[in-house]
Structures are given as structure tokens and as C-alpha cells.
Amino acid sequence: MYTFTNKLRNFSIILMVVGFLGLVYGFITSPDTVAEAQAMVADAHHGEGHGTGHDGAATHDAHGETAHGEQHEADAAHGEDHGEDHHGEHLLHQLQNKPWAALYVAAFFFMMVALGTLAFYAINRAAQAGWSPALFRVMEGITGYLLPGALIVFVILALSGMHYNHLFIWMDPEVVAHDKLIQGKVGFLNVPGFLFRALIYIGGWTTYRYFSRKFSLAQDRANDISNHKKNFRISAGFLVFYIVTESMMSWDWVMSIDPHWFSTLFGWYVFASMFVSGITTIALITIYLKSKGYLEKVNDSHIHDLGKFMFGISIFWTYLWFSQFMLIWYSNIPEEVTYFITRIEDYNVPFFGMLVMNFIFPLLILMNSDYKRLNYFIVMAGIVILLGHYMDVFNMIMPSAVGDQWFIGVPEIGGFLFFFGLFIFVVFKEISKAPLHAAGDPLMGESERFHY
Amino acid sequence: MSSNQVIHALYDDDDTLLSAVKSIREKKHHIEEVYTPFPVHGLDKALGLADTRISIMAFIYGCIGFSVAVLMMNYIMIEDWPQNIGGKPSFSYLENMPAFVPIMFEMTVFFAAHLMVITFYLRSRLWPFKEAENPNPLTTDDKFLVEIELLDNEKELNALLKETGAIDITTIEKKSDHE
């Protein structure tokens, strides 16, 4: 039995408090009027507390000023006919979106980690994997975050639906009234349907999670393997449900932030991102618990297997990223390619930097079989992969939410820290609720002796 | 090699073989070769063989293939005749890189795979008209054979091999010692 140490609890609470303050600061400093927004951008120091070097902020401003003209031209298609001060209005919305987007990116990222872990868990259950039962309780602990995490995302989506922010422009009736393209999508993109679908996704995922956890715990005390069989069946069923809802979730929660753009493999792409983040988190938490002496049945072959998955799925993610990018770049159809043009022009460093973090770094670090058995290599690669996939979500959400006004400043870091703290708190609380060794699992013997 | 004599011990089970190899090595006898009909998991460890370095070679070959692809396409598409083909930007390699990635990838895999296989053939001396070196045809079907160097210790070795469960022990005079 793992006990949630006070040290870790306090650490997570500090993270939450610091992150919360960062978010509050972000909301307080976001402008209320067009004049305020213009003053903020005109001010070379941005006036919104970029904690880091002012040099960086200044160059960013200069860049923002020059690029904004073209960016605005491109956005003219959005048909936001807000009156005479078109430019100022647009800027105001971008700046007002900043703390919301920071909140949403972090909330979505950590929810995605839990959901990716749940998918990995279900695959191991359905595939009757012999190596992983020693890690089931760790995975169940991580998926404990799914319900709170997904509900927070749902609340943010509901608040967007109630017009507290401009994250999803199709939710703005004024925008839709002037936009033929969005009008054509109203059958799918409407707030009641959107929230209803979200509830179905969250309901389905957490129901599976609830029963799977229940059967898993019941199996520990059982004399037969009926619980294991039930778990096998619901896992197989869940995977069918999951792949449909995950794909739809990615259209709803991520792609609809750019309602003029669509991509067919987007669902897979988001899936690969969440899958590799989930596996990486399993590896990191396993190594942490093992270092504290809680997982005596886990050996370096388990870590090696997780390392292989991190390596393989990182490359799978890159494959999908490149397939999406290259097809659009190659054909260069204007209505599709704006998606990447805004990213390459305004988000050059995060856009290509994430490729280094999510592909080149894991490729070179995790290729060697011996390195995958070394905890510090897995931890190092894992941290880079997780930050890389945070940047991935950042790159998916930010360009349409805040445009060239992005910065990784107080609200963004605050959002990340808040959800990081919440994640640690919920996950380790959940891990402490059940024995870490799933003693009754029929495949446990194989997993204990697992050796590669 | 001081002696041309070797002893051939035949086994009919891979578990027996593994434990036999361990006890033969414990007694400090030199095992020349082991012939098996299929890969026996853990045999290389029991024999104390050094790890293969073929994956390192594959990595190097992959790097070579990657370089060949880059240099080739940079020369052809960018330096030699930078035509405008369908509006693709052939001003620099980087600008047109996404179009080259499929070839870069395939060339990396092609070089890594083929050169690694050829390396394997060369290192394990395999080619189409090679004369088979099999001392006993049974080892291609269901028997395992351990070949041990003999240095005037035939009796002792015979006793040890019997103990380890060998079903047949023969002393062989090697005609010509390869290498």
C-alpha cells in the first residue's frame, strides 16, 4: 500500500496555489477595452509581466507588429465585421483569450494524459498483455484524474458556450451570421449539441474507467477469474467506443477552434499525442514509485518495454504530424494551408521546436536498448516528451485563440503548474487507495517474471 | 589449436542443452561450437558470447543512406537544375524539404536494412554455394550438438557429458582445422 506523503501533498498544493495565482494574474491583466489592448501592444514591455527577459518581449512585439497586418488579412475571411475599429477589436479578443487559452491548453493536456493512459490500459487488458499487470495499479491511479480533468474541460467548454470567452468563434452568433462557411456547419457546431456530445464522451470514458477499476480490485479478492474476463470484455468494447469518441472529441474540442479548417487524420494525430503522453506518464510515475520502494515486482524490463512504447509512439506521432503537414504543404490549397502558414510565421520556434522535442530527441535517446533500462534516461526523455506534447496542444489551440499575441508567460506557466499540481494530487491520492500489486490478476505471475 | 580432436555430444532437449553448457563451462572446458535446429533462448548468455554489434552497424548504414539521399536530391533538384516544377520552391534544400522526406526515409531504411543483411552474411560466412558445415544432419531436425575441444582429457570429459544428459558422445578427428 502506498501512502500519500505529506511532502508530495504539500508540493502539489504549492503548485496549485502558484498556478492559480498565475491564472488569476492572467485574467486580471487581460484588457477590457480596445484602447487598453492597443496600449498593451504599443508598450514595448507589454506591461503584462513577462517574467523573463525584456529583450525577448521586445523582439516578439516587433515581430507581432509587422506580421499582424498580413495575419489580419488572412483573418478577414473570418468575416468578423465588428464595425470601424476592426483591427483593435480583433486584438482585444486575442488578448482577452490569452488567459482562457492558457487555462484550456493546460486543462486539455492533463486530461489527455489521463485519457491516453486509459486507452493504453484498455489495450493491455484487451490484448491480454503478459508484461503489464504489474503496472495496472499505476495506470488506474493515473486514469483517476480523468473524471475531474474532463469535468474541468467540460466546464471551460460550457463557459465558452455561455460567451465568457472567444475561444470558439463559431459560438458567437454575430460571427456565424456573417460567415457562410460556419453557417453550413451549424448542424454539427452548435452549443447544445457540442455540450451534449461532450457529456457522452466523458460519460462513456469514466463509466468504463469506473467498472474496470472495480473489477480490477474485485479480482484481488476473487477465487475465480470472472472479474478478469469481465474486464477483458468491457475493455474491448471500450476501445471501440473510445476510437470513435476520441476522434469526435478532437474535432469538437480542438479542431473546431479553427472552424474553417479541417483535416481527416486529425483524430489520429491527437490520439498519438495523448497515447505517447500517457505512456510516458506511466513510465515516470512507475520510476518514481519504484525509487520509493513500492513496486518491488517491477523490474527494468518493464521500464524497457515502456521505453520502447515511448520511442515507437513518438515516431508514430511524428509520422502523423508529417503526413498531415506534408499533404497540406504539398498541395498548398489556400483554405487548408493557412493553418500551417499562421503556425510557421507566428509560431516558428514552438512549431518546429516541438518536432525536435517529440521526435529527434526521443529518436536519438531511446534508440539504444541499454539506455531504455536506465531510469534517468527514461526520466530525461519523458520530461522532454511531455513538455513537447504540451507544446503540441499549445500549437493546436493558441494560433486560433490568440494569434500572434502568444507568449509563454505567467498565465501559461500558471495554467500548467495548476493542473500539474492537481494531477499529482489526484493521481497519488488514487494510487494510495489500493494495493499497488494487483495480486489476483491471472497474468500477474507472468508479469512478475517478465524479462526481456 | 594444439589438438585436432574434438568431442561431439548430442542432446535431445534444449533445457538439458542449456544446463549442460553451463556445467561444461563451469569445468573450464572450451566449447568450440553448438549446433541447434532452432534458436535456444539464453544460449548465447550461457556460452558467454559477446553481444552482437550489428545494430550499431545498422545505425551507421542508416546515417549513410540518409546522407546519400540528401546529397543526391540537393545536387539534382537544387544545385544542378533548379526548375520550377509545379511551383515547388527549389531555392534551397530546406525550403523544399517536405517533398524530399519520403525519399530520405526510404533510403535510410533501404541502406540500413540491406547493408545490415549483407554484413550479417559476410560475418557469418553465408553465400549461395557455400558448403554446409553441419557435423550431424540431426541437428537441423530435433537434436542439439555441442562440440568441445579435446586435450588428452577424453575420459573425464566423457564422464562429465554423460552426467549432463548427452544421448550420444563421439570423438572426432578433424581433417583440417578451419582457421
XYZ file of C-alpha atoms in Angstrom:
631
model
C 0.000 0.000 0.000
C 1.295 3.382 -0.980
C 0.795 6.249 1.419
C 0.441 9.721 0.001
C 3.268 11.542 1.752
C 2.732 14.962 3.225
C 5.739 16.175 1.323
C 4.192 15.310 -2.021
C 0.788 16.614 -0.959
C 2.272 19.943 0.070
C 4.270 20.079 -3.134
C 1.159 19.570 -5.237
C -0.785 22.136 -3.207
C 2.003 24.682 -3.654
C 1.945 24.022 -7.397
C -1.813 24.520 -7.464
C -1.651 27.750 -5.456
C 1.173 29.204 -7.541
C -0.545 28.143 -10.736
C -3.869 29.533 -9.580
C -2.274 32.882 -8.765
C -0.665 32.901 -12.213
C -4.016 32.278 -13.857
C -5.742 34.936 -11.744
C -2.984 37.355 -12.683
C -3.562 36.496 -16.321
C -7.278 37.178 -16.063
C -6.771 40.439 -14.142
C -4.252 41.832 -16.592
C -6.194 40.987 -19.725
C -7.583 44.179 -21.268
C -11.251 45.214 -21.121
C -11.328 47.769 -23.906
C -9.857 48.193 -27.340
C -7.824 51.207 -26.180
C -6.302 49.201 -23.352
C -5.430 46.371 -25.691
C -3.729 48.721 -28.129
C -1.831 50.390 -25.311
C -0.590 46.988 -24.153
C 0.750 46.088 -27.555
C 2.216 49.553 -28.185
C 4.096 49.395 -24.892
C 7.461 47.857 -25.664
C 7.419 45.988 -22.391
C 3.939 44.597 -22.970
C 3.055 45.631 -19.420
C 1.823 42.180 -18.572
C 4.695 40.846 -16.616
C 6.647 38.615 -18.922
C 8.782 37.372 -16.108
C 11.674 36.637 -18.452
C 13.995 38.883 -20.440
C 12.555 42.069 -21.875
C 14.715 41.663 -24.934
C 12.721 38.649 -25.961
C 9.476 40.505 -25.357
C 10.637 43.461 -27.411
C 11.589 41.397 -30.445
C 8.372 39.498 -30.113
C 6.493 42.769 -30.197
C 8.290 43.979 -33.275
C 7.504 40.715 -34.955
C 3.915 40.885 -33.845
C 3.532 44.409 -35.204
C 4.846 43.564 -38.656
C 3.149 40.235 -39.006
C -0.135 41.454 -37.741
C -1.080 43.159 -40.963
C -0.876 40.002 -43.007
C -2.337 37.911 -40.264
C -5.276 40.222 -40.232
C -5.697 39.977 -43.976
C -5.802 36.235 -43.667
C -8.315 36.510 -40.884
C -10.535 38.786 -42.911
C -12.151 35.631 -44.227
C -13.424 35.040 -40.725
C -15.851 37.784 -41.553
C -15.731 39.465 -38.168
C -17.465 42.610 -39.214
C -17.399 44.324 -35.886
C -17.523 47.923 -37.034
C -14.972 50.556 -37.853
C -12.138 49.569 -35.486
C -11.783 46.140 -36.932
C -8.139 45.819 -36.071
C -8.449 46.907 -32.466
C -11.425 44.663 -31.859
C -9.538 41.688 -33.177
C -6.551 42.469 -30.975
C -8.780 42.857 -27.935
C -10.305 39.432 -28.493
C -6.894 37.876 -28.869
C -5.611 39.404 -25.653
C -8.783 38.530 -23.780
C -8.456 34.963 -24.982
C -4.928 34.623 -23.633
C -5.682 33.544 -20.051
C -8.591 31.403 -21.242
C -6.446 29.680 -23.809
C -3.687 29.170 -21.236
C -6.252 27.566 -18.934
C -7.747 25.454 -21.686
C -4.442 24.200 -23.107
C -3.238 23.026 -19.695
C -6.608 21.538 -18.718
C -6.861 19.694 -22.006
C -3.269 18.481 -21.858
C -3.576 16.837 -18.454
C -6.977 15.389 -19.284
C -5.378 13.997 -22.413
C -2.618 12.317 -20.376
C -5.234 10.514 -18.288
C -7.259 9.566 -21.351
C -4.193 8.285 -23.204
C -3.307 6.180 -20.174
C -6.843 4.800 -20.111
C -6.534 3.792 -23.768
C -3.199 2.123 -23.101
C -4.670 0.336 -20.105
C -7.650 -0.903 -22.108
C -5.358 -2.123 -24.891
C -3.267 -4.077 -22.400
C -6.416 -5.580 -20.906
C -7.934 -6.448 -24.262
C -4.661 -7.800 -25.643
C -4.135 -9.929 -22.508
C -0.659 -8.471 -22.250
C 1.534 -10.575 -20.026
C 4.077 -7.945 -19.101
C 1.890 -5.103 -17.893
C -0.284 -6.336 -14.978
C 2.454 -5.216 -12.586
C 1.731 -1.685 -13.760
C -2.074 -1.847 -13.774
C -2.474 -0.073 -10.448
C -0.202 2.734 -11.581
C -2.280 3.139 -14.730
C -5.518 3.019 -12.745
C -4.127 5.717 -10.488
C -3.357 7.966 -13.446
C -6.773 7.437 -15.004
C -8.254 8.538 -11.686
C -7.571 12.032 -12.960
C -9.828 11.508 -15.982
C -13.126 12.366 -14.309
C -12.045 15.609 -12.570
C -9.849 16.581 -15.503
C -12.545 16.006 -18.100
C -15.145 17.796 -15.980
C -12.884 20.850 -15.766
C -12.521 20.791 -19.549
C -16.276 20.460 -19.800
C -16.782 23.468 -17.531
C -14.418 25.534 -19.691
C -16.323 24.446 -22.799
C -19.638 25.287 -21.136
C -18.321 28.722 -20.135
C -17.251 29.263 -23.736
C -20.751 28.276 -24.780
C -22.097 30.918 -22.394
C -19.892 33.526 -24.120
C -17.457 34.140 -21.293
C -14.679 33.998 -23.859
C -13.996 33.905 -27.599
C -12.100 30.644 -27.739
C -14.534 29.084 -30.200
C -15.590 31.726 -32.695
C -18.404 29.566 -34.050
C -20.131 30.007 -30.693
C -20.502 33.723 -31.408
C -23.857 34.245 -33.216
C -22.572 37.548 -34.625
C -19.658 35.755 -36.297
C -21.880 32.978 -37.604
C -24.341 35.488 -39.071
C -21.616 36.825 -41.370
C -19.910 33.559 -42.111
C -21.331 31.273 -44.745
C -18.805 28.544 -44.040
C -19.704 28.271 -40.383
C -23.393 28.536 -41.204
C -23.004 25.381 -43.225
C -21.574 23.589 -40.197
C -24.161 24.727 -37.659
C -25.773 21.286 -37.797
C -22.692 19.937 -36.052
C -21.192 23.028 -34.467
C -23.924 24.264 -32.162
C -23.527 24.764 -28.427
C -26.237 22.360 -27.154
C -25.072 19.553 -29.414
C -21.458 20.287 -28.581
C -22.025 20.059 -24.831
C -24.281 17.025 -25.196
C -21.607 15.184 -27.172
C -19.009 16.195 -24.608
C -21.125 14.657 -21.853
C -21.454 11.428 -23.828
C -17.717 11.179 -24.347
C -16.892 11.921 -20.726
C -19.688 9.661 -19.505
C -18.523 6.753 -21.636
C -14.876 7.042 -20.704
C -15.427 7.438 -16.990
C -18.011 4.652 -16.881
C -15.518 2.257 -18.378
C -12.872 3.527 -16.007
C -15.168 3.066 -13.011
C -16.112 -0.526 -13.839
C -12.666 -1.549 -14.929
C -11.214 -0.300 -11.652
C -13.996 -2.029 -9.749
C -13.418 -5.370 -11.464
C -9.685 -4.981 -11.083
C -9.981 -4.506 -7.322
C -12.577 -7.269 -7.028
C -10.225 -9.638 -8.859
C -7.716 -9.293 -5.996
C -10.146 -10.927 -3.584
C -11.794 -13.345 -6.025
C -11.356 -17.101 -6.221
C -12.005 -17.310 -9.954
C -11.129 -15.104 -12.893
C -14.631 -13.912 -13.744
C -13.702 -10.314 -12.963
C -10.728 -10.545 -15.226
C -12.951 -11.823 -18.019
C -15.467 -9.053 -17.476
C -12.645 -6.562 -17.605
C -11.436 -8.109 -20.839
C -14.868 -7.743 -22.417
C -15.554 -4.192 -21.341
C -12.044 -3.182 -22.389
C -12.605 -4.498 -25.880
C -15.958 -2.712 -26.004
C -14.450 0.464 -24.625
C -11.758 0.534 -27.291
C -14.422 0.613 -30.000
C -16.254 3.402 -28.198
C -13.022 5.185 -27.469
C -11.702 5.347 -31.001
C -14.951 6.861 -32.235
C -15.373 9.329 -29.382
C -11.698 10.260 -29.290
C -11.859 11.185 -32.934
C -15.058 13.185 -32.465
C -13.664 14.758 -29.309
C -10.677 16.005 -31.273
C -12.981 17.615 -33.866
C -15.108 19.164 -31.166
C -12.609 20.293 -28.591
C -9.562 21.021 -30.714
C -10.287 21.286 -34.425
C -13.445 23.394 -34.036
C -11.277 26.158 -32.625
C -10.414 26.662 -36.321
C -13.901 26.224 -37.765
C -12.730 26.988 -41.304
C -10.144 24.282 -41.367
C -10.425 20.531 -41.342
C -8.123 17.573 -41.596
C -9.086 13.933 -41.876
C -6.305 12.391 -39.829
C -6.638 14.918 -37.025
C -8.286 12.445 -34.670
C -5.416 10.011 -35.086
C -2.936 12.785 -34.613
C -4.480 13.858 -31.311
C -4.691 10.204 -30.333
C -0.974 9.644 -30.958
C -0.178 12.704 -28.905
C -2.279 11.597 -25.934
C -1.124 7.997 -26.216
C 2.557 8.810 -26.006
C 1.963 11.330 -23.201
C 0.020 8.715 -21.272
C 2.690 6.036 -21.691
C 5.411 8.496 -20.701
C 3.494 9.441 -17.572
C 3.107 5.774 -16.662
C 6.874 5.356 -17.024
C 7.665 8.432 -14.922
C 5.278 7.546 -12.103
C 6.423 3.910 -12.146
C 10.035 5.004 -11.813
C 9.108 7.392 -9.005
C 7.172 4.742 -7.060
C 9.859 2.151 -7.693
C 12.534 4.512 -6.393
C 10.478 4.878 -3.218
C 10.437 1.087 -2.877
C 6.762 0.463 -3.606
C 6.860 -1.586 -6.784
C 9.139 -4.484 -5.919
C 7.661 -6.612 -8.713
C 8.587 -4.114 -11.397
C 11.980 -4.684 -12.953
C 13.998 -2.875 -15.581
C 12.413 -4.983 -18.318
C 9.090 -3.292 -17.601
C 10.791 0.073 -17.888
C 12.439 -1.132 -21.070
C 9.049 -2.019 -22.540
C 7.600 1.354 -21.613
C 10.667 2.949 -23.169
C 10.030 1.035 -26.376
C 6.457 2.255 -26.420
C 7.584 5.839 -25.801
C 10.056 5.503 -28.653
C 7.665 3.822 -31.059
C 4.673 6.043 -30.407
C 6.833 9.172 -30.590
C 7.733 8.106 -34.101
C 4.105 7.256 -34.821
C 3.139 10.750 -33.694
C 5.782 12.218 -35.992
C 4.529 10.110 -38.855
C 1.030 11.510 -38.410
C 2.288 15.051 -37.853
C 4.314 14.892 -41.020
C 1.571 13.193 -43.032
C -0.795 15.981 -42.094
C 1.750 18.720 -42.692
C 3.234 17.378 -45.904
C -0.058 16.666 -47.635
C -1.274 20.183 -46.947
C 2.086 21.805 -47.742
C 2.426 19.864 -50.967
C -0.962 20.629 -52.448
C -0.946 24.134 -50.982
C -4.710 24.635 -51.253
C -5.333 28.100 -49.802
C -8.189 27.256 -47.451
C -6.222 24.425 -45.872
C -2.742 25.818 -45.880
C -3.499 28.934 -43.807
C -3.480 26.616 -40.805
C 0.212 25.958 -41.268
C 1.105 29.402 -42.595
C -0.026 31.082 -39.364
C 1.858 28.472 -37.379
C 5.088 28.762 -39.319
C 5.011 32.558 -39.402
C 3.842 33.314 -35.884
C 4.822 30.156 -34.010
C 8.044 29.237 -35.716
C 10.012 28.224 -32.626
C 7.233 26.309 -30.833
C 6.067 24.696 -34.058
C 9.434 23.299 -35.117
C 10.803 23.126 -31.579
C 8.119 20.627 -30.672
C 9.294 18.457 -33.560
C 12.751 18.353 -32.025
C 11.334 17.561 -28.581
C 8.836 14.959 -29.737
C 10.826 13.290 -32.476
C 14.538 13.918 -32.765
C 15.286 13.857 -29.054
C 13.423 10.607 -28.253
C 14.661 9.068 -31.504
C 18.292 9.521 -30.584
C 17.958 8.997 -26.829
C 15.682 5.962 -26.790
C 17.111 4.061 -29.738
C 19.736 2.240 -27.704
C 18.395 -0.806 -25.940
C 20.639 -0.344 -22.902
C 19.568 3.268 -22.391
C 15.927 2.196 -22.142
C 16.824 0.306 -18.978
C 18.380 3.308 -17.284
C 15.911 5.213 -15.176
C 17.496 8.596 -15.680
C 17.423 8.230 -19.439
C 13.723 7.404 -19.376
C 13.046 10.279 -16.981
C 15.016 12.738 -19.099
C 13.377 11.625 -22.339
C 10.000 11.503 -20.589
C 10.161 15.080 -19.361
C 11.109 16.329 -22.821
C 8.335 14.268 -24.433
C 5.714 15.554 -22.001
C 6.763 19.179 -22.439
C 6.862 18.566 -26.182
C 3.290 17.356 -26.193
C 2.212 20.278 -24.061
C 3.714 22.402 -26.852
C 1.809 20.276 -29.336
C -1.505 21.162 -27.681
C -0.288 24.747 -27.385
C 0.305 24.802 -31.134
C -3.117 23.333 -31.811
C -5.054 25.808 -29.672
C -3.145 29.056 -29.438
C -2.848 30.206 -33.073
C -6.603 30.453 -33.491
C -7.230 31.703 -29.969
C -4.610 34.408 -29.560
C -2.871 34.561 -32.943
C 0.469 36.303 -32.910
C -0.114 37.612 -29.388
C 1.107 34.350 -27.869
C 3.703 34.163 -25.196
C 4.691 31.545 -22.664
C 4.309 33.902 -19.758
C 2.659 33.973 -16.361
C -0.823 32.690 -17.317
C 0.533 29.859 -19.484
C 3.053 28.665 -16.904
C 0.464 29.236 -14.173
C -2.068 27.096 -16.013
C 0.476 24.341 -16.472
C 1.540 24.391 -12.826
C -2.036 24.466 -11.554
C -3.067 21.386 -13.490
C 0.256 19.707 -12.814
C -0.366 20.129 -9.084
C -3.948 18.942 -9.401
C -2.805 15.965 -11.449
C -0.208 14.928 -8.868
C -2.708 15.386 -6.060
C -5.495 13.351 -7.649
C -3.261 10.637 -9.093
C -1.261 9.910 -5.961
C -4.384 10.076 -3.841
C -5.919 7.460 -6.122
C -2.772 5.312 -6.058
C -2.814 5.340 -2.263
C -6.343 3.903 -2.206
C -5.472 0.376 -3.359
C -2.542 -2.022 -3.085
C -0.037 -1.370 -5.854
C 0.237 -5.056 -6.572
C -2.772 -6.431 -8.454
C -2.311 -9.773 -6.724
C -5.336 -11.566 -8.161
C -4.701 -10.917 -11.820
C -4.274 -14.234 -13.651
C -1.465 -12.779 -15.742
C 0.357 -11.393 -12.736
C 2.733 -14.351 -12.455
C 3.909 -13.787 -15.978
C 4.289 -10.087 -15.364
C 6.341 -10.631 -12.195
C 8.758 -12.877 -14.032
C 8.723 -10.709 -17.107
C 12.167 -10.486 -18.519
C 13.274 -9.149 -21.816
C 44.883 -25.139 -31.828
C 47.096 -27.781 -30.320
C 44.780 -30.715 -30.905
C 42.793 -31.782 -33.930
C 40.464 -33.868 -31.855
C 37.024 -32.700 -30.791
C 34.256 -34.415 -28.939
C 30.646 -34.246 -30.138
C 27.951 -34.536 -27.525
C 24.376 -34.900 -28.759
C 21.392 -33.740 -26.710
C 17.697 -34.119 -27.405
C 16.279 -31.285 -25.325
C 17.055 -27.592 -25.238
C 16.725 -27.306 -21.449
C 19.202 -30.161 -20.995
C 21.452 -28.463 -23.508
C 21.390 -25.182 -21.583
C 22.244 -26.779 -18.259
C 24.892 -28.940 -19.961
C 26.532 -25.900 -21.491
C 26.588 -24.260 -18.075
C 28.220 -27.222 -16.352
C 30.725 -27.744 -19.173
C 31.777 -24.134 -18.898
C 31.980 -24.394 -15.127
C 34.524 -27.157 -15.558
C 36.545 -24.816 -17.791
C 36.265 -26.877 -20.964
C 36.390 -24.919 -24.158
C 33.196 -25.211 -26.208
C 34.082 -24.800 -29.860
C 30.597 -24.677 -31.276
C 26.971 -25.514 -30.538
C 24.617 -26.655 -33.307
C 20.868 -26.320 -32.732
C 17.842 -26.757 -35.016
C 16.252 -23.518 -33.729
C 17.260 -20.519 -31.605
C 17.606 -21.540 -27.966
C 16.724 -18.613 -25.767
C 19.590 -17.766 -23.437
C 22.178 -19.970 -25.157
C 24.380 -17.024 -26.090
C 24.417 -15.892 -22.470
C 25.184 -19.416 -21.246
C 28.036 -19.640 -23.735
C 29.293 -16.217 -22.708
C 29.228 -14.907 -26.268
C 29.835 -11.208 -26.762
C 26.826 -9.112 -27.764
C 26.291 -8.543 -31.433
C 27.168 -5.121 -32.770
C 25.046 -5.427 -35.879
C 22.518 -2.839 -34.663
C 25.316 -0.287 -34.313
C 26.323 -1.038 -37.878
C 22.694 -0.677 -38.972
C 22.578 2.765 -37.379
C 25.725 3.810 -39.224
C 24.391 2.425 -42.515
C 21.163 4.331 -41.936
C 23.143 7.535 -41.479
C 24.972 6.808 -44.729
C 21.702 6.221 -46.569
C 20.291 9.446 -45.159
C 23.362 11.368 -46.349
C 23.215 9.781 -49.791
C 19.572 10.805 -50.157
C 20.241 14.379 -49.021
C 23.312 14.857 -51.182
C 21.673 13.293 -54.210
C 18.499 15.360 -54.090
C 20.333 18.522 -53.138
C 22.539 18.137 -56.186
C 19.785 17.132 -58.610
C 16.904 19.312 -57.502
C 18.625 22.376 -56.065
C 22.115 22.781 -57.481
C 22.180 21.184 -60.909
C 18.891 22.234 -62.419
C 16.571 24.101 -60.045
C 13.495 24.059 -62.250
C 10.148 25.355 -61.223
C 8.073 22.184 -61.090
C 4.516 22.960 -60.140
C 5.559 25.938 -58.035
C 7.664 23.949 -55.591
C 10.321 26.201 -54.025
C 13.624 24.778 -55.262
C 15.624 27.759 -53.984
C 17.203 25.838 -51.143
C 17.090 22.296 -49.847
C 15.346 23.292 -46.641
C 12.534 25.121 -48.394
C 11.602 22.132 -50.485
C 12.452 19.552 -47.833
C 8.992 18.107 -47.080
C 8.856 16.812 -50.647
C 12.169 15.006 -50.124
C 11.351 13.392 -46.798
C 9.704 10.235 -48.225
C 12.854 9.513 -50.237
C 15.143 10.371 -47.324
C 13.195 7.987 -45.133
C 13.157 5.149 -47.636
C 16.843 5.493 -48.453
C 17.704 5.402 -44.755
C 15.703 2.231 -44.286
C 16.996 0.711 -47.518
C 20.640 1.246 -46.653
C 20.221 0.218 -43.020
C 18.352 -2.969 -43.897
C 20.287 -4.193 -46.904
C 23.766 -3.351 -45.714
C 22.972 -4.872 -42.335
C 21.846 -8.105 -44.010
C 24.932 -8.176 -46.201
C 27.076 -7.551 -43.134
C 25.370 -10.456 -41.475
C 26.105 -12.724 -44.432
C 29.741 -11.671 -44.545
C 30.305 -12.054 -40.823
C 28.577 -15.428 -40.655
C 30.122 -16.600 -43.948
C 26.930 -17.392 -45.781
C 26.572 -17.436 -49.538
C 24.639 -19.496 -52.103
C 27.282 -22.113 -52.988
C 28.741 -22.430 -49.560
C 29.388 -25.973 -48.424
C 27.314 -26.799 -45.364
C 29.349 -27.138 -42.196
C 26.910 -29.350 -40.441
C 28.612 -32.120 -38.466
C 25.430 -34.097 -37.943
C 22.254 -33.784 -40.029
C 20.135 -34.492 -36.956
C 20.891 -31.020 -35.636
C 18.746 -29.496 -38.376
C 15.783 -31.514 -37.203
C 15.462 -32.089 -33.476
C 18.869 -32.716 -31.861
C 21.414 -30.396 -30.308
C 25.147 -30.843 -30.620
C 27.955 -29.443 -28.527
C 31.483 -29.566 -29.916
C 34.250 -29.457 -27.315
C 37.958 -29.218 -27.785
C 39.803 -32.336 -26.641
C 43.156 -32.068 -24.848
C 44.051 -35.553 -23.560
C 41.084 -35.482 -21.207
C 38.711 -37.746 -23.070
C 37.687 -39.902 -20.117
C 36.999 -37.078 -17.761
C 35.067 -35.212 -20.420
C 33.078 -38.306 -21.384
C 32.015 -38.786 -17.791
C 31.016 -35.163 -17.447
C 28.989 -35.202 -20.672
C 27.199 -38.401 -19.667
C 26.294 -36.714 -16.416
C 24.849 -33.718 -18.224
C 22.436 -35.939 -20.147
C 24.108 -36.388 -23.537
C 22.454 -39.133 -25.548
C 25.456 -39.756 -27.774
C 29.140 -38.908 -27.405
C 31.653 -39.330 -30.219
C 35.250 -38.334 -30.621
C 36.031 -36.870 -33.996
C 39.334 -36.368 -35.728
C 39.106 -33.132 -37.582
C 40.673 -33.350 -41.017
C 41.572 -29.746 -41.415
C 41.043 -27.238 -38.713
C 39.274 -24.340 -40.269
C 41.246 -21.330 -39.182
